[in-house]
Short mmCIF file of C-alpha atoms in Angstrom, two decimals:
data_model
loop_
_atom_site.label_atom_id
_atom_site.label_comp_id
_atom_site.label_asym_id
_atom_site.label_seq_id
_atom_site.Cartn_x
_atom_site.Cartn_y
_atom_site.Cartn_z
CA MET A 26 245.46 90.66 -47.25
CA THR A 27 249.05 89.84 -46.58
CA ASP A 28 250.63 86.92 -44.78
CA PRO A 29 252.33 88.30 -41.64
CA SER A 30 254.08 85.05 -40.77
CA ALA A 31 257.82 84.54 -41.10
CA ALA A 32 257.78 80.73 -40.75
CA SER A 33 256.79 78.66 -43.79
CA ALA A 34 254.62 76.28 -41.78
CA ASP A 35 252.73 79.19 -40.26
CA ALA A 36 252.46 80.82 -43.69
CA ASP A 37 250.81 77.68 -45.06
CA SER A 38 248.36 77.75 -42.17
CA PHE A 39 247.55 81.41 -42.78
CA ALA A 40 246.96 80.81 -46.50
CA ARG A 41 244.14 78.38 -45.85
CA ASP A 42 240.58 79.64 -45.64
CA ILE A 43 238.39 78.43 -42.80
CA GLU A 44 234.90 76.99 -43.17
CA LEU A 45 233.13 78.35 -40.11
CA ASP A 46 231.48 75.75 -37.91
CA THR A 47 228.80 76.43 -35.31
CA ALA A 48 231.30 77.33 -32.57
CA ALA A 49 233.23 79.74 -34.81
CA LEU A 50 230.00 81.34 -36.04
CA ARG A 51 229.02 82.04 -32.45
CA VAL A 52 232.42 83.57 -31.69
CA LEU A 53 232.10 85.86 -34.71
CA ALA A 54 228.50 86.89 -34.02
CA HIS A 55 229.78 90.25 -32.80
CA PRO A 56 230.56 93.16 -35.17
CA LEU A 57 233.44 94.51 -33.10
CA ARG A 58 235.04 91.06 -32.96
CA LEU A 59 234.76 90.84 -36.74
CA ASN A 60 236.47 94.22 -37.06
CA VAL A 61 239.31 93.08 -34.81
CA LEU A 62 239.81 89.96 -36.94
CA SER A 63 239.66 91.98 -40.17
CA LEU A 64 242.28 94.39 -38.83
CA LEU A 65 244.68 91.52 -38.10
CA ARG A 66 244.13 90.09 -41.57
CA GLU A 67 244.70 93.44 -43.27
CA ARG A 68 247.53 94.94 -41.23
CA GLY A 69 249.29 91.88 -39.86
CA PRO A 70 250.19 91.08 -36.23
CA SER A 71 249.15 93.54 -33.55
CA THR A 72 248.52 93.99 -29.84
CA ALA A 73 245.43 94.86 -27.84
CA GLY A 74 246.72 98.40 -27.31
CA ARG A 75 247.35 99.00 -31.01
CA ILE A 76 243.99 97.54 -32.00
CA ALA A 77 242.21 99.67 -29.39
CA GLY A 78 243.80 102.80 -30.82
CA GLU A 79 242.93 101.83 -34.39
CA LEU A 80 239.29 101.04 -33.68
CA GLY A 81 238.75 103.67 -30.99
CA ILE A 82 237.83 101.21 -28.26
CA ASN A 83 238.99 100.46 -24.71
CA PRO A 84 242.18 98.32 -24.51
CA GLY A 85 240.41 96.02 -22.09
CA ALA A 86 237.65 95.43 -24.65
CA ALA A 87 240.22 94.77 -27.36
CA SER A 88 242.00 92.26 -25.10
CA TYR A 89 238.72 90.49 -24.33
CA HIS A 90 237.79 90.11 -28.00
CA LEU A 91 241.29 88.87 -28.84
CA ARG A 92 240.98 86.18 -26.18
CA ARG A 93 237.59 85.10 -27.57
CA LEU A 94 238.99 84.92 -31.10
CA ALA A 95 241.96 82.90 -29.85
CA ALA A 96 239.69 80.50 -27.97
CA GLY A 97 237.79 79.96 -31.22
CA GLY A 98 240.99 79.12 -33.12
CA LEU A 99 240.65 82.17 -35.38
CA ILE A 100 243.83 83.92 -34.25
CA VAL A 101 247.12 82.73 -32.74
CA GLU A 102 249.95 84.37 -30.85
CA GLU A 103 252.80 85.68 -32.98
CA PRO A 104 255.89 83.65 -31.96
CA GLY A 105 258.96 85.52 -30.78
CA ARG A 106 257.25 88.84 -30.20
CA GLY A 107 255.89 90.60 -27.17
CA THR A 108 256.39 90.27 -23.45
CA GLY A 109 254.36 89.00 -20.55
CA ARG A 110 252.37 92.25 -20.57
CA GLU A 111 252.20 92.75 -24.34
CA ARG A 112 251.01 89.87 -26.47
CA TRP A 113 251.10 89.98 -30.25
CA TRP A 114 248.38 88.25 -32.23
CA ARG A 115 247.85 87.35 -35.88
CA SER A 116 245.07 85.80 -37.91
CA ALA A 117 245.24 82.04 -38.39
CA HIS A 118 243.51 82.13 -41.78
CA ARG A 119 243.24 84.27 -44.89
CA GLN A 120 239.45 84.52 -44.82
CA SER A 121 236.34 83.00 -43.27
CA ILE A 122 233.77 81.15 -45.38
CA HIS A 123 230.15 80.50 -44.49
CA ASP A 124 227.53 79.22 -46.91
CA PRO A 125 224.05 79.65 -45.36
CA ALA A 126 222.52 77.38 -48.02
CA ALA A 127 224.66 74.47 -46.85
CA ALA A 128 223.96 74.99 -43.15
CA SER A 129 221.34 73.23 -41.10
CA GLY A 130 220.15 73.01 -37.51
CA ALA A 131 222.29 74.75 -34.91
CA GLU A 132 224.76 75.96 -37.54
CA ARG A 133 222.00 77.71 -39.48
CA GLU A 134 220.77 79.42 -36.32
CA ALA A 135 224.29 80.51 -35.40
CA GLY A 136 224.75 81.71 -38.97
CA LEU A 137 221.93 84.20 -38.55
CA GLY A 138 223.78 85.90 -35.71
CA TYR A 139 227.00 85.86 -37.73
CA THR A 140 225.30 87.36 -40.81
CA HIS A 141 223.78 90.10 -38.67
CA ALA A 142 227.21 90.90 -37.22
CA VAL A 143 228.78 90.95 -40.70
CA ALA A 144 226.23 93.53 -41.86
CA LEU A 145 226.87 95.74 -38.82
CA ALA A 146 230.64 95.43 -39.19
CA ALA A 147 230.41 96.37 -42.88
CA ALA A 148 228.34 99.43 -41.99
CA ASP A 149 230.93 100.48 -39.40
CA ARG A 150 233.77 100.08 -41.89
CA LEU A 151 231.86 102.18 -44.42
CA ARG A 152 231.39 104.89 -41.79
CA ARG A 153 235.10 104.93 -40.94
CA SER A 154 235.98 105.07 -44.64
CA ALA A 155 233.72 108.10 -45.12
CA GLN A 156 235.42 109.86 -42.20
CA GLU A 157 238.81 109.39 -43.87
CA LEU A 158 237.76 110.79 -47.26
CA PRO A 159 239.20 114.29 -46.66
CA ARG A 160 242.65 112.70 -46.13
CA ILE A 161 242.58 110.22 -49.03
CA PRO A 162 245.33 110.84 -51.68
CA GLY A 163 244.00 112.11 -55.00
CA GLU A 164 244.89 108.99 -56.99
CA TRP A 165 242.73 106.91 -54.66
CA LEU A 166 239.94 109.48 -54.48
CA ASP A 167 239.64 109.22 -58.27
CA VAL A 168 238.95 105.48 -58.23
CA ILE A 169 237.10 104.59 -55.02
CA THR A 170 233.37 104.14 -55.35
CA TYR A 171 230.33 104.07 -53.11
CA SER A 172 227.78 102.73 -55.56
CA ASP A 173 224.16 101.79 -55.01
CA PHE A 174 222.14 99.97 -57.68
CA LEU A 175 218.49 98.93 -57.58
CA LEU A 176 217.82 95.70 -59.48
CA ARG A 177 214.76 93.46 -59.75
CA LEU A 178 216.00 89.91 -59.17
CA THR A 179 214.93 86.48 -57.96
CA PRO A 180 216.96 84.50 -55.41
CA ALA A 181 218.32 82.45 -58.33
CA ASP A 182 219.42 85.65 -60.10
CA VAL A 183 221.23 86.85 -56.96
CA HIS A 184 222.96 83.48 -56.59
CA ARG A 185 224.16 83.53 -60.19
CA MET A 186 225.38 87.12 -59.91
CA ARG A 187 227.17 86.34 -56.63
CA VAL A 188 229.04 83.42 -58.23
CA GLU A 189 230.11 85.59 -61.17
CA ILE A 190 231.30 88.45 -58.94
CA PHE A 191 233.22 86.08 -56.68
CA GLU A 192 235.00 84.68 -59.73
CA VAL A 193 236.17 88.18 -60.65
CA ILE A 194 237.34 88.80 -57.07
CA GLU A 195 239.34 85.56 -57.05
CA ARG A 196 241.03 86.57 -60.31
CA TYR A 197 242.15 89.88 -58.86
CA ARG A 198 243.26 88.17 -55.65
CA ALA A 199 245.45 85.78 -57.65
CA ASP A 200 246.92 88.50 -59.90
CA GLY A 201 247.26 91.41 -57.50
CA GLY A 202 249.06 92.35 -54.32
CA GLU A 203 252.62 92.59 -55.63
CA SER A 204 252.33 95.80 -57.67
CA GLU A 205 254.05 98.92 -56.41
CA GLY A 206 251.59 101.11 -54.53
CA ALA A 207 249.25 98.24 -53.70
CA VAL A 208 247.49 98.54 -50.34
CA PRO A 209 244.75 96.44 -48.71
CA VAL A 210 241.45 97.36 -50.38
CA ALA A 211 238.12 96.52 -48.75
CA LEU A 212 235.55 95.43 -51.34
CA GLN A 213 232.10 95.28 -49.81
CA LEU A 214 229.62 93.19 -51.76
CA GLN A 215 226.08 93.70 -50.56
CA ALA A 216 222.99 92.22 -52.20
CA PHE A 217 219.71 92.05 -50.30
CA PRO A 218 216.00 92.64 -50.87
CA VAL A 219 214.93 96.20 -50.20
CA PRO A 220 213.64 96.12 -46.60
CA GLY A 221 209.95 95.32 -46.46
CA THR A 222 209.71 93.70 -49.90
CA ALA A 223 210.63 90.04 -49.26
CA ARG A 224 208.21 88.91 -46.59
CA PRO A 225 206.63 85.46 -46.21
CA PRO A 226 202.98 85.07 -47.27
CA ALA A 227 200.35 86.14 -44.76
CA GLY A 228 199.86 83.48 -42.11
CA ASP A 229 203.40 82.08 -42.45
CA GLU A 230 205.10 84.71 -40.26
#
């Protein structure tokens, strides 16, 4: 993700990650809203009309979701651009962070809705990526992957693996982005029990 801001103060603001609180989790508990936010983080500032065209939605819907994201402090208007009828928006942060294990009470409940929306948004992005495959340049077609592994793990195993994978991602984030030919790459990390296998004991449901 690139920093779309021209002003140093705004650039510093964009570089910071945001720990999602209960209010922000509720704002983001919508897969389309997550996709709008992701688009701003990947492509830089945009308008409701441009976002609508990119995501194949109604401009009015795009405008509504932008207003909700702005009210939640997740995006801000791009200074010096646009008119009264065309507002430009950009992300206020590099990425959103939510740790379900550290949440409690209302935040944990809101986190469930957010996690559900994240899964749906990831599935939609995967679908759109598959639709673009016939137009992907050969050098990218040779390296992209849609992999699916079946492992037998405990929650502790998944936690340890997640930490290790995130460390690798952070290394590439720190080292990459400046090379010629670099483009935003979506890395989807998904680890979950096979549906139907991780249920509470009988009587606890």
